[in-house]
Short mmCIF file of C-alpha atoms in Angstrom, two decimals:
data_model
loop_
_atom_site.label_atom_id
_atom_site.label_comp_id
_atom_site.label_asym_id
_atom_site.label_seq_id
_atom_site.Cartn_x
_atom_site.Cartn_y
_atom_site.Cartn_z
CA MET X 18 -0.05 -0.03 0.03
CA ASN X 19 2.86 2.42 0.76
CA ARG X 20 4.30 1.79 -2.66
CA LEU X 21 0.92 2.37 -4.37
CA ARG X 22 0.51 5.63 -2.39
CA SER X 23 4.21 6.69 -3.35
CA CYS X 24 3.30 5.91 -7.11
CA TRP X 25 0.10 7.87 -6.82
CA ALA X 26 1.56 10.76 -5.38
CA TRP X 27 4.36 10.72 -8.05
CA CYS X 28 1.71 10.78 -10.74
CA VAL X 29 -0.12 13.54 -9.12
CA ARG X 30 3.18 15.66 -8.85
CA ALA X 31 3.72 14.85 -12.63
CA TRP X 32 0.25 15.90 -13.59
CA ASN X 33 0.04 19.07 -11.44
CA ALA X 34 3.22 20.84 -11.89
CA PRO X 35 6.32 20.87 -14.14
CA GLY X 36 9.30 19.31 -12.54
CA HIS X 37 11.40 16.25 -12.46
CA GLU X 38 8.39 13.82 -12.35
CA ARG X 39 6.66 15.58 -15.40
CA TYR X 40 9.77 15.50 -17.48
CA THR X 41 10.49 11.99 -16.59
CA ALA X 42 6.97 10.99 -17.61
CA LEU X 43 7.06 12.93 -20.70
CA LEU X 44 10.27 11.50 -21.75
CA ILE X 45 9.02 7.87 -21.14
CA GLY X 46 6.03 8.66 -23.14
CA LYS X 47 8.03 9.95 -26.07
CA SER X 48 10.50 7.05 -26.00
CA VAL X 49 7.53 4.55 -26.08
CA LEU X 50 6.25 6.43 -29.07
CA ALA X 51 9.42 6.56 -30.94
CA ALA X 52 10.18 3.00 -30.14
CA THR X 53 6.79 1.83 -31.56
CA LEU X 54 7.02 3.86 -34.60
CA SER X 55 10.53 2.50 -35.25
CA TRP X 56 9.45 -1.13 -34.56
CA TRP X 57 6.44 -0.67 -37.13
CA VAL X 58 8.65 0.69 -39.74
CA ALA X 59 11.35 -1.88 -39.41
CA HIS X 60 9.10 -4.84 -38.68
CA ASP X 61 5.96 -4.39 -40.56
CA LEU X 62 7.20 -2.10 -43.47
CA LEU X 63 10.65 -3.16 -44.20
CA ARG X 64 10.36 -6.77 -42.90
CA ALA X 65 13.99 -6.40 -41.46
CA THR X 66 15.68 -9.44 -40.24
CA SER X 67 16.84 -7.72 -36.96
CA PRO X 68 14.09 -5.00 -36.45
CA ALA X 69 15.06 -4.45 -32.81
CA PHE X 70 17.84 -2.12 -33.87
CA ALA X 71 15.47 0.50 -34.88
CA PRO X 72 13.58 0.90 -31.58
CA PHE X 73 16.58 0.31 -29.65
CA SER X 74 18.45 3.26 -31.46
CA ALA X 75 15.12 5.62 -30.87
CA VAL X 76 15.31 5.04 -27.11
CA LEU X 77 18.99 5.33 -26.82
CA ILE X 78 19.15 8.82 -28.25
CA MET X 79 16.04 10.29 -26.49
CA ASN X 80 17.23 12.83 -24.25
CA VAL X 81 15.96 15.58 -22.07
CA THR X 82 17.32 18.39 -24.59
CA LEU X 83 17.25 18.39 -28.44
CA SER X 84 20.90 19.30 -28.69
CA ARG X 85 21.93 16.39 -26.61
CA SER X 86 19.55 14.13 -28.57
CA VAL X 87 21.14 15.24 -31.78
CA TRP X 88 24.73 14.65 -30.54
CA GLN X 89 23.71 11.28 -29.13
CA ALA X 90 22.30 10.37 -32.48
CA LEU X 91 25.40 11.53 -34.56
CA ARG X 92 27.70 9.60 -32.33
CA TYR X 93 25.77 6.46 -32.04
CA ALA X 94 25.26 6.19 -35.74
CA ALA X 95 28.88 6.80 -36.23
CA ALA X 96 29.84 4.13 -33.68
CA VAL X 97 27.57 1.58 -35.27
CA THR X 98 28.73 2.50 -38.88
CA ALA X 99 32.33 2.10 -37.76
CA GLY X 100 31.45 -1.28 -36.03
CA VAL X 101 29.85 -2.64 -39.05
CA ALA X 102 32.54 -1.25 -41.40
CA VAL X 103 35.12 -3.15 -39.18
CA GLN X 104 33.13 -6.35 -39.54
CA ALA X 105 32.64 -5.97 -43.21
CA ALA X 106 36.26 -5.27 -43.85
CA ILE X 107 37.57 -8.22 -42.03
CA GLY X 108 34.56 -10.55 -42.66
CA PHE X 109 34.77 -10.32 -46.40
CA VAL X 110 38.55 -11.15 -46.29
CA ALA X 111 38.92 -13.71 -43.42
CA GLY X 112 35.35 -15.09 -43.38
CA PRO X 113 33.25 -15.90 -40.31
CA ASP X 114 35.53 -18.14 -38.50
CA LEU X 115 37.10 -17.81 -34.86
CA PHE X 116 40.10 -16.12 -35.98
CA ALA X 117 38.13 -13.45 -37.91
CA PHE X 118 36.01 -12.82 -34.65
CA VAL X 119 39.18 -12.34 -32.67
CA VAL X 120 40.49 -9.71 -35.21
CA VAL X 121 37.05 -8.03 -35.28
CA ALA X 122 36.91 -7.78 -31.56
CA LEU X 123 40.56 -6.48 -31.25
CA VAL X 124 39.97 -3.79 -34.07
CA ALA X 125 36.48 -2.70 -32.86
CA LEU X 126 37.68 -2.34 -29.17
CA CYS X 127 40.56 -0.20 -30.42
CA VAL X 128 38.27 2.11 -32.58
CA GLY X 129 35.85 2.25 -29.75
CA GLN X 130 38.73 4.31 -27.73
CA TRP X 131 38.05 7.25 -30.08
CA PRO X 132 37.17 10.01 -27.72
CA ALA X 133 35.05 11.89 -30.40
CA LEU X 134 32.38 9.11 -29.96
CA GLY X 135 31.78 10.08 -26.30
CA GLU X 136 29.72 7.84 -24.31
CA GLN X 137 28.72 5.78 -27.38
CA ARG X 138 32.30 4.42 -27.86
CA SER X 139 31.30 0.90 -26.48
CA GLN X 140 28.64 0.73 -29.18
CA VAL X 141 31.44 0.20 -31.84
CA ALA X 142 32.26 -3.26 -30.45
CA THR X 143 28.49 -3.95 -29.78
CA ALA X 144 27.53 -3.12 -33.43
CA ALA X 145 30.70 -5.22 -34.73
CA PHE X 146 29.58 -8.33 -32.75
CA PHE X 147 25.82 -8.09 -33.96
CA ALA X 148 27.04 -7.57 -37.47
CA PHE X 149 29.39 -10.66 -37.02
CA SER X 150 26.51 -12.75 -35.94
CA THR X 151 24.32 -11.55 -38.89
CA TYR X 152 27.26 -12.02 -41.29
CA ALA X 153 27.72 -15.57 -40.20
CA ALA X 154 24.15 -16.45 -40.50
CA ALA X 155 23.78 -15.09 -44.14
CA THR X 156 24.34 -17.71 -46.83
CA THR X 157 25.38 -15.63 -49.91
CA THR X 158 27.81 -12.64 -50.40
CA GLY X 159 25.09 -10.49 -51.62
CA ASP X 160 22.88 -11.50 -48.54
CA LYS X 161 25.76 -10.86 -46.32
CA ALA X 162 26.25 -7.30 -47.71
CA LEU X 163 22.44 -6.74 -47.52
CA GLN X 164 22.15 -7.63 -43.81
CA LEU X 165 25.19 -5.55 -42.86
CA GLY X 166 23.68 -2.51 -44.78
CA GLN X 167 20.31 -3.02 -43.23
CA ILE X 168 21.83 -2.64 -39.60
CA ILE X 169 23.05 0.88 -40.44
CA LEU X 170 19.55 1.58 -42.15
CA LEU X 171 17.66 0.39 -39.01
CA VAL X 172 19.89 2.51 -36.73
CA LEU X 173 19.30 5.52 -38.96
CA ILE X 174 15.69 5.06 -38.99
CA GLY X 175 15.56 4.74 -35.13
CA CYS X 176 17.65 7.70 -34.59
CA GLY X 177 15.64 9.77 -37.27
CA LEU X 178 12.35 8.87 -35.62
CA GLY X 179 13.51 9.46 -32.21
CA LEU X 180 14.71 12.99 -33.04
CA LEU X 181 11.40 13.64 -35.03
CA VAL X 182 9.37 12.63 -32.01
CA ASN X 183 11.51 14.70 -29.59
CA LEU X 184 11.19 17.65 -31.83
CA CYS X 185 7.53 17.55 -32.52
CA ILE X 186 6.09 16.57 -29.09
CA ALA X 187 6.73 19.22 -26.34
CA PRO X 188 10.31 19.70 -27.21
CA PRO X 189 12.05 20.28 -23.92
CA LEU X 190 12.79 23.79 -23.02
CA ARG X 191 14.49 23.57 -19.63
CA TYR X 192 15.14 27.32 -18.99
CA ARG X 193 13.63 26.95 -15.46
CA SER X 194 16.48 24.22 -14.56
CA ALA X 195 18.85 27.25 -14.12
CA GLU X 196 16.48 28.93 -11.56
CA GLN X 197 15.84 25.55 -9.81
CA GLY X 198 19.44 24.71 -9.47
CA LEU X 199 20.13 28.21 -8.06
CA HIS X 200 17.17 27.90 -5.77
CA SER X 201 18.59 24.75 -4.32
CA LEU X 202 22.02 26.15 -3.76
CA ALA X 203 20.75 29.32 -2.04
CA ALA X 204 18.54 27.33 0.09
CA GLU X 205 21.36 25.33 1.31
CA ILE X 206 23.37 28.42 2.02
CA GLU X 207 20.48 29.98 3.86
CA TYR X 208 20.21 26.79 6.12
CA LEU X 209 23.81 26.93 7.10
CA LEU X 210 23.77 30.60 7.77
CA ASP X 211 20.81 30.41 9.91
CA ASP X 212 22.19 27.51 11.88
CA MET X 213 25.51 29.32 12.30
CA ALA X 214 23.73 32.50 13.35
CA ASP X 215 21.80 30.53 16.00
CA GLY X 216 25.22 28.92 17.27
CA LEU X 217 27.00 32.05 17.29
CA ARG X 218 24.40 34.01 19.22
CA SER X 219 24.04 31.35 21.91
CA GLY X 220 27.80 30.83 22.20
CA ASN X 221 27.49 27.18 21.20
CA VAL X 222 30.64 26.79 18.90
CA ASP X 223 31.89 23.44 20.40
CA ALA X 224 33.36 20.73 18.38
CA GLU X 225 29.96 18.89 17.60
CA ARG X 226 28.12 22.00 16.39
CA THR X 227 31.17 23.12 14.21
CA GLU X 228 31.53 19.60 12.81
CA GLN X 229 27.87 19.82 11.89
CA TRP X 230 28.47 23.14 10.07
CA ARG X 231 31.43 21.53 8.27
CA ARG X 232 29.15 18.58 7.02
CA THR X 233 26.63 21.01 5.94
CA GLY X 234 29.28 23.02 4.03
CA GLU X 235 30.08 19.83 2.10
CA ARG X 236 26.58 19.37 1.22
CA VAL X 237 26.62 23.00 -0.06
CA GLN X 238 29.40 22.14 -2.14
CA THR X 239 27.37 19.46 -3.85
CA ALA X 240 24.67 22.03 -4.49
CA VAL X 241 27.07 24.14 -6.50
CA GLY X 242 27.69 21.29 -8.80
CA GLN X 243 23.93 20.70 -9.23
CA ALA X 244 23.30 24.49 -9.90
CA ARG X 245 25.92 24.30 -12.56
CA ALA X 246 24.44 21.07 -14.11
CA GLY X 247 20.89 22.72 -14.14
CA LEU X 248 22.54 25.80 -15.76
CA ASN X 249 24.03 23.55 -18.40
CA THR X 250 20.86 21.71 -19.13
CA ALA X 251 18.98 25.03 -19.46
CA GLU X 252 21.47 26.24 -22.06
CA SER X 253 21.69 22.93 -23.97
CA SER X 254 17.88 22.87 -24.30
CA LEU X 255 17.87 25.91 -26.68
CA PRO X 256 19.65 24.87 -29.69
CA PHE X 257 17.41 23.25 -32.38
CA ASN X 258 14.29 23.99 -30.29
CA PRO X 259 11.65 25.77 -32.10
CA ARG X 260 9.78 26.72 -28.87
CA ARG X 261 12.56 29.39 -28.35
CA LEU X 262 10.97 31.43 -31.04
CA LEU X 263 7.72 31.85 -29.27
CA PRO X 264 7.07 35.31 -27.70
CA ALA X 265 6.24 33.78 -24.34
CA HIS X 266 9.85 32.24 -24.08
CA ARG X 267 11.86 35.05 -25.41
CA GLY X 268 12.55 36.67 -22.20
CA TYR X 269 14.00 33.64 -20.52
CA LEU X 270 16.75 32.61 -23.07
CA THR X 271 19.78 34.28 -21.65
CA PHE X 272 21.57 32.76 -18.60
CA ASP X 273 24.50 35.08 -18.03
CA ARG X 274 22.78 36.51 -14.80
CA TYR X 275 22.60 32.92 -13.41
CA ARG X 276 25.93 32.12 -14.33
CA GLN X 277 27.49 35.02 -12.58
CA THR X 278 25.28 34.58 -9.61
CA VAL X 279 26.39 30.84 -9.26
CA ASN X 280 29.97 31.95 -9.60
CA ALA X 281 29.51 34.63 -6.86
CA LEU X 282 27.82 32.13 -4.67
CA GLU X 283 30.42 29.47 -5.29
CA ARG X 284 32.99 31.89 -4.08
CA ALA X 285 30.75 32.52 -1.15
CA VAL X 286 30.61 28.90 -0.37
CA TYR X 287 34.27 28.72 -0.39
CA GLN X 288 34.44 31.51 2.19
CA LEU X 289 31.81 29.71 4.32
CA GLY X 290 33.88 26.71 4.38
CA SER X 291 36.98 28.56 5.37
CA LEU X 292 34.77 30.15 8.08
CA THR X 293 33.50 26.92 9.47
CA ARG X 294 37.13 25.46 9.45
CA SER X 295 38.02 28.48 11.52
CA LEU X 296 35.28 27.97 13.92
CA SER X 297 36.17 24.35 14.38
CA GLN X 298 39.53 25.51 15.67
CA TRP X 299 37.86 27.49 18.45
CA ARG X 300 39.30 26.72 21.82
CA GLU X 301 36.80 25.99 24.56
CA THR X 302 39.54 27.06 27.04
CA GLU X 303 39.88 30.44 25.41
CA ASN X 304 39.23 32.89 28.12
CA THR X 305 41.84 35.51 27.83
CA TYR X 306 39.47 37.84 25.78
CA SER X 307 36.01 38.67 26.04
CA TYR X 308 34.79 37.53 22.62
CA THR X 309 30.91 37.14 23.42
CA PRO X 310 30.07 40.64 21.78
CA VAL X 311 31.96 39.69 18.73
CA LEU X 312 29.99 36.38 18.49
CA THR X 313 26.82 38.34 18.91
CA ALA X 314 27.71 40.77 16.23
CA TYR X 315 28.79 37.84 13.99
CA ALA X 316 25.37 36.29 14.46
CA GLY X 317 23.66 39.34 13.30
CA PHE X 318 25.87 39.47 10.23
CA ALA X 319 25.19 35.94 9.42
CA GLU X 320 21.43 36.45 9.71
CA SER X 321 21.71 39.48 7.48
CA LEU X 322 23.43 37.26 4.76
CA ARG X 323 20.85 34.56 5.33
CA ASP X 324 18.07 37.11 4.41
CA ILE X 325 19.78 37.70 1.15
CA ALA X 326 20.22 33.92 0.49
CA HIS X 327 16.52 33.51 1.11
CA VAL X 328 15.62 35.95 -1.67
CA VAL X 329 17.89 34.13 -4.01
CA ALA X 330 16.22 30.82 -2.98
CA GLU X 331 13.09 32.29 -4.32
CA LEU X 332 14.40 34.00 -7.33
CA ASP X 333 11.82 34.37 -10.31
CA SER X 334 12.56 35.77 -13.57
CA ASP X 335 9.08 37.31 -13.64
CA THR X 336 9.65 39.35 -10.51
CA LEU X 337 13.43 39.74 -10.77
CA THR X 338 13.47 43.55 -10.69
CA ASP X 339 11.70 43.79 -7.40
CA GLN X 340 13.65 40.92 -5.85
CA ALA X 341 16.94 42.57 -7.13
CA ARG X 342 15.86 45.76 -5.19
CA THR X 343 15.05 43.93 -2.07
CA MET X 344 18.49 42.21 -2.14
CA CYS X 345 20.24 45.60 -2.45
CA GLU X 346 18.45 46.86 0.51
CA LEU X 347 19.38 43.59 2.45
CA ALA X 348 23.09 44.35 1.22
CA THR X 349 23.09 47.59 2.86
CA THR X 350 21.91 46.01 6.11
CA ALA X 351 24.58 43.44 5.92
CA GLN X 352 27.31 46.01 5.30
CA GLU X 353 26.09 47.71 8.58
CA ALA X 354 26.19 44.47 10.39
CA LEU X 355 29.71 43.85 9.13
CA GLN X 356 30.79 47.18 10.65
CA LYS X 357 29.47 46.13 13.91
CA VAL X 358 31.56 42.95 13.79
CA LEU X 359 34.60 45.08 13.01
CA GLY X 360 33.76 47.44 15.73
CA ALA X 361 33.13 44.77 18.38
CA ALA X 362 36.51 43.22 17.39
CA GLN X 363 38.25 46.47 18.07
CA ASP X 364 36.53 47.30 21.27
CA ALA X 365 37.41 43.86 22.56
CA GLN X 366 40.86 44.26 21.48
CA LEU X 367 41.01 40.90 19.96
CA PRO X 368 44.57 39.85 18.64
CA LEU X 369 43.54 39.91 14.84
CA ALA X 370 47.10 39.57 13.83
CA ASP X 371 47.73 36.40 15.90
CA ALA X 372 47.62 33.29 13.56
CA SER X 373 47.05 30.89 16.37
CA ARG X 374 43.76 32.38 17.27
CA PRO X 375 40.82 32.33 14.91
CA TYR X 376 39.79 36.02 15.41
CA GLY X 377 41.59 37.56 12.31
CA VAL X 378 40.44 34.81 9.99
CA LEU X 379 36.88 35.32 11.24
CA VAL X 380 37.03 39.01 10.48
CA VAL X 381 38.74 38.58 7.12
CA GLU X 382 36.26 35.77 6.06
CA ALA X 383 33.20 38.06 7.06
CA SER X 384 34.60 40.89 4.78
CA ARG X 385 35.04 38.33 1.83
CA LEU X 386 31.61 36.99 2.41
CA MET X 387 30.14 40.37 2.29
CA GLU X 388 32.07 41.12 -1.04
CA GLU X 389 30.61 38.00 -2.71
CA PHE X 390 26.96 38.66 -1.49
CA GLN X 391 27.32 42.20 -2.59
CA ASN X 392 28.59 41.08 -5.90
CA THR X 393 25.58 38.63 -6.13
CA CYS X 394 23.08 41.61 -5.58
CA ASP X 395 24.84 43.82 -7.98
CA VAL X 396 24.88 41.03 -10.73
CA LEU X 397 21.05 40.62 -10.29
CA MET X 398 20.28 44.23 -10.22
CA ASP X 399 22.28 45.03 -13.35
CA THR X 400 20.80 42.36 -15.32
CA ALA X 401 17.19 43.04 -14.05
CA GLU X 402 17.69 46.52 -15.43
CA ASP X 403 18.81 45.41 -18.96
#
């Protein structure tokens, strides 16, 4: 029953809103259609000996973006053609015996190392082996040549129908992937800053708490990679896609603002990592200086940065101008909070130049963090006004 409820919930999400579930369901549906059409052409119309090559090819090149589907189709067709060519060149000279198979396998696997074929490199050997089997089963020289040529034809049919289905039925335009990746990254940063603010305000910077911050920082680093992947998916969904010409989509087809924002946040994540490492070196026995006011000021500064991250986590191209203004206002507040940190450190006469204590590093990282968050605000404000 739990599995049924999970499946039903997945279907509801796919039906109600765009997202991973809907994209997955759409990709499966298009793959089924392309495979069915390919099988019908190969089996019913052409009466091919090995009709499965066509639907297999159609499903293999189906991708979330048209440009990736095109590249997959080109590389797969090239790999299969190379494999069949290897078998033809060796088979017609050496015949279908065991020695010929060894040579075919050796040459095909060597050709399969060609980097230009990308992830389809293994298909060279696969195609060569299938071609060898087909070649060995044929009885006449003409039939052997016909069967080998038919393999390439079926692959081209499957690739062509797969591309046609992907192009004509809801061609994926994934510009929202850039926003979604940025949302996830900013949400992770917001969570870390909020937890740090709570710990610093309460003076809870013991080893267990700082270790928790360090692990969260590692998760944020992973979110950076996911944000970049989402940005790459959004950019790769544009080439060959006719939907980009529609007026409703023209305002969403530039991603410079997202790339610059991800770059700035990545640098901020690096500074946060350095900050958590500095806090993990905090000595519980440190009682030479009165650093409580500094921690309190630092908590306020972390909270001000958290508020900026919260806005980024809800970024929307439709309301970007208003959100960018809000971020600039919050950045001004954060600058004031940073001055309070610097003032508290001076008032407490903390040894900022002493490398054995974390005070100097904490102040430096605060300044660098502010620079990156200010840069994020400036990038979004500049692009919103364009």
